[in-house]
Every structure is written in C-alpha cells, then in structure tokens.
Amino acid sequence: MSAPMVGAHDEESIMSEVKRLNWSEIAPEGAKALFGIHQYVTQKTNLPEELIHLVFLRVSQINGCAHCIDMHTRDLLKTMPIDKVALIPVWAEVPHLFSDQYRAALAWAEEVTNVSITHASDDAYAAAAAAFVPKDLVDLTLVIAAMNAFNRLGAPFRLPVAAKP
C-alpha cells in the first residue's frame, strides 16, 4: 500500500491522521482557568453577544482553527444572516453590512491577533478607543485574547468539528 499523497483528502488519509491529546482532559485546571475567562467575556461584559461571536469567528478565521470556526459560525448564524456571515473575512470591502462599532471591533481583532506584525499600532488603538468606552475596549481585547488562547489549543490538538460530510 502506498502512502497517501501530501494534501490528499481521501478517507484513508483522514483516518491515518495522528490522534491528538484532549488538552482539557490532560490539564483540567488549565481548562478551568481558560473557561473562566470565556465565562467572563461572554457573560459579564457590556458587549453585545453578537459582537462577541463576530470577534470569536474572525479571530478563529485568522488563526485557522477549524473547531472554533465551525462553532462560532453556528453561534453567529443564530442572530446574523448568512450573507453577512459569509463576508466576514472581507468585512472591510463591504462596510455597508456592518455597523461602525462592529467594523471597529473587527479591525481591532485583526490588529491584536496579528500583534507580532502590527504591534497594535497607535492608529489602530485610537480607532478602537474612539468606538468603545474604556471598559468595553479592555473587555473587547480580553475577548480577542481569550479566542486566540482557545485557537492555540484547538488547532494544534485538532478539536473536532460538528460539520458532517
């Protein structure tokens, strides 16, 4: 039997993937701490739930976390039409679809997620600070940081997706 070609996606190559650890079972105290941050950002801020899921999805798209993209797309589709959800990766090209505050949140999410490149520029900070009161800007940044942390566990440990073939 020959090895599957690099990039092949037939059933055999999918079944031969290395089984990855379940990070939350291996480090339950770490999982509890991370889920505590998640609980704070989803339940104890003044940010709209839809905005939080929008940011969760955009950060996950940038980081390429299949599990989180799948989950947060489903969450966002509960309140946002599919036409808008489909265009989130190119939100800046369709500004009429997103409010000023949503666009500011998306821009800040991209800036913070790519901080090693952007260094959270003064211009980006000023734009985000103009759209959010100080507490909401800090909470938005915590939303972004939390999702980046989850993506850095979800992607390398290949958390499963709910989507079926």
PDB file of C-alpha atoms in Angstrom, residues 13 33 80 99 107 145 151 156 158-159:
ATOM      1  CA  SER A  13      -5.557   9.743   4.645  1.00  0.00           C
ATOM      2  CA  ALA A  33      -8.878  28.799  34.120  1.00  0.00           C
ATOM      3  CA  MET A  80     -26.864  37.231  11.762  1.00  0.00           C
ATOM      4  CA  SER A  99     -22.081  48.952  11.903  1.00  0.00           C
ATOM      5  CA  ALA A 107     -10.301  45.891  12.858  1.00  0.00           C
ATOM      6  CA  ALA A 145      -7.096  37.317  23.785  1.00  0.00           C
ATOM      7  CA  ASN A 151      -7.366  28.741  18.958  1.00  0.00           C
ATOM      8  CA  PRO A 156      -2.787  22.047  17.390  1.00  0.00           C
ATOM      9  CA  ARG A 158      -7.289  19.222  16.260  1.00  0.00           C
ATOM     10  CA  LEU A 159     -10.531  19.587  18.170  1.00  0.00           C
TER      11      LEU A 159
END
